[in-house]
PDB file of C-alpha atoms in Angstrom:
ATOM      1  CA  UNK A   1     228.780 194.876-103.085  1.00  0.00           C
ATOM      2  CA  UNK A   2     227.356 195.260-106.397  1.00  0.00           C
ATOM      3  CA  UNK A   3     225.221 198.538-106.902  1.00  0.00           C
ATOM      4  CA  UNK A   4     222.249 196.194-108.646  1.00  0.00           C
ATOM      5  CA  UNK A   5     221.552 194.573-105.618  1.00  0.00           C
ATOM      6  CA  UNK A   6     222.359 197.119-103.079  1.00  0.00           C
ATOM      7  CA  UNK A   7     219.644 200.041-102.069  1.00  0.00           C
ATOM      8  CA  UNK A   8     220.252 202.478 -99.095  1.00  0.00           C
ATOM      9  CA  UNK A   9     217.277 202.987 -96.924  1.00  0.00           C
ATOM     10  CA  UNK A  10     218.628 204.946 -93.758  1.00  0.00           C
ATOM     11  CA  UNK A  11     222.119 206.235 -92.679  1.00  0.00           C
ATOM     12  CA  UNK A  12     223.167 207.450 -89.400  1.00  0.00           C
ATOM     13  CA  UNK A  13     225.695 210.357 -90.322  1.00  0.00           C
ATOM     14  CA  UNK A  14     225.822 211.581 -86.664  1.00  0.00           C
ATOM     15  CA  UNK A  15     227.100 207.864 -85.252  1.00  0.00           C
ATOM     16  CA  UNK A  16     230.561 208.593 -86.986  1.00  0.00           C
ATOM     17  CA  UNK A  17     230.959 212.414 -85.877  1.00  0.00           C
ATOM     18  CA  UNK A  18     230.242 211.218 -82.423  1.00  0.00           C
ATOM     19  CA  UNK A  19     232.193 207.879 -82.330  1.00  0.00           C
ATOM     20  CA  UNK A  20     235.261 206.294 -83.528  1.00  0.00           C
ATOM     21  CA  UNK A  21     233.996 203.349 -85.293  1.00  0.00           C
ATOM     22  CA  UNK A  22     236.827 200.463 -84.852  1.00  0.00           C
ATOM     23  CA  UNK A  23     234.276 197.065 -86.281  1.00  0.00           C
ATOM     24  CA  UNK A  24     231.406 196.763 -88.374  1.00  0.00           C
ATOM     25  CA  UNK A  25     228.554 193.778 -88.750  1.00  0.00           C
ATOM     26  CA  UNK A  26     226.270 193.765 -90.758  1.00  0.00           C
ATOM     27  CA  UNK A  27     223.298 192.170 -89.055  1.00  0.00           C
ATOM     28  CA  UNK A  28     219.803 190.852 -90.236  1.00  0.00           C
ATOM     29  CA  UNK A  29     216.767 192.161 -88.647  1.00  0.00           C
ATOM     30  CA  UNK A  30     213.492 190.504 -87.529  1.00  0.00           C
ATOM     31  CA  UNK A  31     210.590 192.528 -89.058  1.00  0.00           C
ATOM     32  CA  UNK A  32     206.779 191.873 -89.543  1.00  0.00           C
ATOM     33  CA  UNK A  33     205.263 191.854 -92.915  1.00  0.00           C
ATOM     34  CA  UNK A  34     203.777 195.439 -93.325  1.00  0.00           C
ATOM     35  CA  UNK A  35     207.307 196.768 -91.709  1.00  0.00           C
ATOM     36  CA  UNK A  36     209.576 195.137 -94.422  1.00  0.00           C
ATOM     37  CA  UNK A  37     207.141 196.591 -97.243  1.00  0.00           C
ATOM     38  CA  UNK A  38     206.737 200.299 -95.646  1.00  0.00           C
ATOM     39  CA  UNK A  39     211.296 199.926 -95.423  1.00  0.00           C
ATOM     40  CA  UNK A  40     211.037 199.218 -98.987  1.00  0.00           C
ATOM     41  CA  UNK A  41     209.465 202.104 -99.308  1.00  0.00           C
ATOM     42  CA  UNK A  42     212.175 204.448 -97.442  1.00  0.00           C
ATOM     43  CA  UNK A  43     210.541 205.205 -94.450  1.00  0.00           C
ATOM     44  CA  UNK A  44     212.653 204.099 -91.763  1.00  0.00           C
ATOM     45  CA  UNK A  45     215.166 206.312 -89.536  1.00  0.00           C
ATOM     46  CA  UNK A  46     217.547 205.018 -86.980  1.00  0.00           C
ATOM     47  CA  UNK A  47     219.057 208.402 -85.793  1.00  0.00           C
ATOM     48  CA  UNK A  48     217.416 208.189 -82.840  1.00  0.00           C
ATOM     49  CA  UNK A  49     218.262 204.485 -82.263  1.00  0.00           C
ATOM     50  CA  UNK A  50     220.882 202.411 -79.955  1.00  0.00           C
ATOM     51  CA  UNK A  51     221.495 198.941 -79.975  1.00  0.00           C
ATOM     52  CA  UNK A  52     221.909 196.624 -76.476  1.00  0.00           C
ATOM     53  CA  UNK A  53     222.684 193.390 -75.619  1.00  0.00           C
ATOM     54  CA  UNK A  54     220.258 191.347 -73.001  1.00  0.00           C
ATOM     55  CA  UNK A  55     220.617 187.776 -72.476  1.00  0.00           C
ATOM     56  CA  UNK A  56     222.733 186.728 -75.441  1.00  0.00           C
ATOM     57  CA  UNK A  57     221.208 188.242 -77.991  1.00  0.00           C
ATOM     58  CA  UNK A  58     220.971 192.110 -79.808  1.00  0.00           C
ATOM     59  CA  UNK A  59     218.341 193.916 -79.859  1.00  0.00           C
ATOM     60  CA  UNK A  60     217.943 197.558 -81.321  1.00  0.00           C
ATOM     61  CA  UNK A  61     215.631 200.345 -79.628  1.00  0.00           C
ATOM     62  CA  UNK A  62     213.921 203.308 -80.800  1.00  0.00           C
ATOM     63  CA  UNK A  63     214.334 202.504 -84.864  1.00  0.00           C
ATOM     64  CA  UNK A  64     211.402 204.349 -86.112  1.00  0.00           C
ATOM     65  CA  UNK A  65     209.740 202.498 -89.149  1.00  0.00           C
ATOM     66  CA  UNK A  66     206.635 204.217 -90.660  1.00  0.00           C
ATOM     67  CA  UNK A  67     203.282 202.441 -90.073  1.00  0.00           C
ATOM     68  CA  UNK A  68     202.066 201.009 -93.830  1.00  0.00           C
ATOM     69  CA  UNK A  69     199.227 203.140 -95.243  1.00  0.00           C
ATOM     70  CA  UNK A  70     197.453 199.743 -96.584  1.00  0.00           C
ATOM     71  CA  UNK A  71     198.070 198.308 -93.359  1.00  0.00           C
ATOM     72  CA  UNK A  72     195.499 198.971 -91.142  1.00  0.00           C
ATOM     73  CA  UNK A  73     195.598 196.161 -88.139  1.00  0.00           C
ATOM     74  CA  UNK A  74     198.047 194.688 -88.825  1.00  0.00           C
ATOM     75  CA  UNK A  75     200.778 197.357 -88.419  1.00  0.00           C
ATOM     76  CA  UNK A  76     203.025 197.380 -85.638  1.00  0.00           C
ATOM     77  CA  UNK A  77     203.945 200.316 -83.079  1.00  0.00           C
ATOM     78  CA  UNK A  78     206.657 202.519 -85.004  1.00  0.00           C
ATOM     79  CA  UNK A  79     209.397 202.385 -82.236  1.00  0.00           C
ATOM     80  CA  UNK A  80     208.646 198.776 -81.002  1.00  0.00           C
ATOM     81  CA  UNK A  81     212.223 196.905 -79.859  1.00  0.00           C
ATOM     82  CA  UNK A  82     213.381 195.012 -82.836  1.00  0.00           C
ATOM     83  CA  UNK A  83     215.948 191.905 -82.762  1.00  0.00           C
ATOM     84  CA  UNK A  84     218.913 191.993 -84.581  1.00  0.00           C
ATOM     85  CA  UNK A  85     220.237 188.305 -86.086  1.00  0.00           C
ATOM     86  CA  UNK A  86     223.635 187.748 -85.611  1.00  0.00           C
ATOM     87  CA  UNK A  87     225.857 184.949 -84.836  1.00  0.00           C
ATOM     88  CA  UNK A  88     226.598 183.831 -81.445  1.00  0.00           C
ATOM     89  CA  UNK A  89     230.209 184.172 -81.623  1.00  0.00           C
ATOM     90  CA  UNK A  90     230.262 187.679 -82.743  1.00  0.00           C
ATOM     91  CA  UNK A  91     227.384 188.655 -80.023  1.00  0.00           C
ATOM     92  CA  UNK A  92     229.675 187.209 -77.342  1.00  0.00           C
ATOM     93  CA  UNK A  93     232.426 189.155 -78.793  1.00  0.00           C
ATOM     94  CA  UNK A  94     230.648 191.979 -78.820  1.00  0.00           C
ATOM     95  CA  UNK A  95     229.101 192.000 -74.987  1.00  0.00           C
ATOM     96  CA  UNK A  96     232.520 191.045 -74.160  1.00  0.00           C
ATOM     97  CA  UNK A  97     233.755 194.669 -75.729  1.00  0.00           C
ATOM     98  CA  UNK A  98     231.417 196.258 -74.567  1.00  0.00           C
ATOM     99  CA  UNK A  99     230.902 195.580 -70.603  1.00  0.00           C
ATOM    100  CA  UNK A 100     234.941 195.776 -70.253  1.00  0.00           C
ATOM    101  CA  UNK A 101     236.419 198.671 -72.828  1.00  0.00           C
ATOM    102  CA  UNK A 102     233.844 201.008 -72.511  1.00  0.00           C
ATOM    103  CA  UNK A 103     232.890 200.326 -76.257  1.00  0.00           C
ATOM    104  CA  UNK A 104     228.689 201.181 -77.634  1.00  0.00           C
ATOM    105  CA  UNK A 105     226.903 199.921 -80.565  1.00  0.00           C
ATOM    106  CA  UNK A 106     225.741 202.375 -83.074  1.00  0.00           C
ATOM    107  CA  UNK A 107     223.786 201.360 -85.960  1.00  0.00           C
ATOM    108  CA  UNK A 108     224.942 202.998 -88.950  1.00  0.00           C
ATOM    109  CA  UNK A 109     222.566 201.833 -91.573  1.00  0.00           C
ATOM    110  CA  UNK A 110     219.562 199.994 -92.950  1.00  0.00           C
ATOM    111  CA  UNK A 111     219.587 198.909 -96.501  1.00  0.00           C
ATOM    112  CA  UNK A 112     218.621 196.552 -98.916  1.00  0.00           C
ATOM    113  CA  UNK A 113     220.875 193.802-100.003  1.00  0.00           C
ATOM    114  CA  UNK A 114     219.020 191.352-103.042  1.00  0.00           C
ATOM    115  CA  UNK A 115     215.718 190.630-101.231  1.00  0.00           C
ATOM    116  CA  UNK A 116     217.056 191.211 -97.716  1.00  0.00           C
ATOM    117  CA  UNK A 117     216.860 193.915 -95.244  1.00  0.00           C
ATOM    118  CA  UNK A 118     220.011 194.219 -93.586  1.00  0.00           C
ATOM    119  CA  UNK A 119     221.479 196.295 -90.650  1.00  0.00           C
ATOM    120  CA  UNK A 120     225.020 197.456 -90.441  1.00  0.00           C
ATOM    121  CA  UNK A 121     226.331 197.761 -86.923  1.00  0.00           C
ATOM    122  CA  UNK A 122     229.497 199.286 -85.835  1.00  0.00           C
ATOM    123  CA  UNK A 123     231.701 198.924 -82.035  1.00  0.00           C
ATOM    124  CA  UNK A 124     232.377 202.227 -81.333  1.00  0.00           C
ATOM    125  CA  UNK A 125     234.471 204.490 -79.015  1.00  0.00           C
ATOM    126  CA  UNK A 126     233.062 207.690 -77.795  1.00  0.00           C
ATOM    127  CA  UNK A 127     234.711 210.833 -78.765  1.00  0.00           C
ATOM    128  CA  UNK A 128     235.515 213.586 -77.321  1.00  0.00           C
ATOM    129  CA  UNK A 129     234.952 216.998 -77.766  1.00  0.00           C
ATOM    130  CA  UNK A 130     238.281 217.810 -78.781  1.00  0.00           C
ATOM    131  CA  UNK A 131     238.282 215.626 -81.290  1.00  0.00           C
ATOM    132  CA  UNK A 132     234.585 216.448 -83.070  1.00  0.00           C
ATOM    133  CA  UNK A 133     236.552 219.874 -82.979  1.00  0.00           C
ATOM    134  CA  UNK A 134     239.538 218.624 -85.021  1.00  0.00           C
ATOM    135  CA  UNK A 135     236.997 216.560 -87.634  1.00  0.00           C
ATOM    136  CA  UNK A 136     235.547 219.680 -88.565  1.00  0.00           C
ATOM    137  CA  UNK A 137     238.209 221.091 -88.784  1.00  0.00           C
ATOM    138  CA  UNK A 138     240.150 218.683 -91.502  1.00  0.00           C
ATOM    139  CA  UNK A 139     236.599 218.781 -93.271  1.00  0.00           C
ATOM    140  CA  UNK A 140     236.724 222.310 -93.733  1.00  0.00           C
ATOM    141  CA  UNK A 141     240.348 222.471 -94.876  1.00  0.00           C
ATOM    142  CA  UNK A 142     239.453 219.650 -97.607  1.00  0.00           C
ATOM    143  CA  UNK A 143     236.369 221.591 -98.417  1.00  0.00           C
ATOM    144  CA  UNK A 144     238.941 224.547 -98.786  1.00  0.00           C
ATOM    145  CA  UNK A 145     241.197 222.679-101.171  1.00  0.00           C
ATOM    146  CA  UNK A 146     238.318 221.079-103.039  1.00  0.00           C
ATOM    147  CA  UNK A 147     237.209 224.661-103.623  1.00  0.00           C
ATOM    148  CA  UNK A 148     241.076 225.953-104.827  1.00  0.00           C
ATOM    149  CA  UNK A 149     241.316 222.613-107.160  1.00  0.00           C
ATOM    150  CA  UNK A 150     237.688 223.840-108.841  1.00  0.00           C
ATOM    151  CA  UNK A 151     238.886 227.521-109.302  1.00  0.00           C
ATOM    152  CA  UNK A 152     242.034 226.651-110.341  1.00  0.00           C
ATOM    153  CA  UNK A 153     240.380 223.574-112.797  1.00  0.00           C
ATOM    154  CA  UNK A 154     238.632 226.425-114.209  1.00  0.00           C
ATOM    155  CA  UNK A 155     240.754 228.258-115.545  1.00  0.00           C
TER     156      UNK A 155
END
């Protein structure tokens, strides 16, 4: 993707200290009018948010999108259930992962792509705590050698 045409609204750091991600999608979502204008402003957050599939087709709870100020009556509720637009291959695929390998679908960001809003999606495997401990632990020692590299850049 071309940095022009591609703006980062929300990220979900926390989705890939807590899981192994082993796919990503990158879905559309289904948003009302004042919802796409208050994401183009930045105010969305999907920290809080998982993603589940009912009936053939994805839909993503708790994504908290900031009521427009110039919206008055028409604005939605903040954490209404949203639909995610996929294709019905990769849905199947997906509930098919997910109901027999004990896989979960994390959204990982929202961001804009030309005119679109677009949702990126990852199948992920829950880790566990063993292995948060060993991420932070090859973060700090990169942090560590980062840190050497700069003195020793320095000088």
């Amino acid at each position: 993707m071309s940095k022009d045409n591609f703006k980062l609204i929300a990220n979900n750091k926390k989705a890939r200290f807590d899981y192994f991600i082993e796919e990503t999608y990158e879905t559309g979502i289904a948003l009302c009018g004042t919802e796409v204008k208050s994401v183009r402003m930045g105010k969305c957050s999907v920290k809080e948010a998982f993603i589940r599939v009912e009936k053939g087709e994805l839909f993503v709870y708790n994504m908290h999108i900031t009521p427009y100020e110039k919206g008055n009556i028409f604005n939605r509720d903040p954490l209404r259930v949203r639909k995610l637009l996929l294709h019905k291959h990769e849905i199947c695929k997906l509930s098919g992962q997910v109901t027999q390998k004990g896989y979960t679908i994390v959204p990982l960001q929202v961001y804009i792509k030309g005119n679109l809003i677009k949702m990126e999606i990852g199948l992920g495997r829950g880790k566990k705590l063993y292995d948060k401990r060993a991420d932070i632990a090859k973060k700090d020692q990169r942090r560590e050698v980062e840190k050497q590299f700069k003195i020793s850049k320095m000088y």
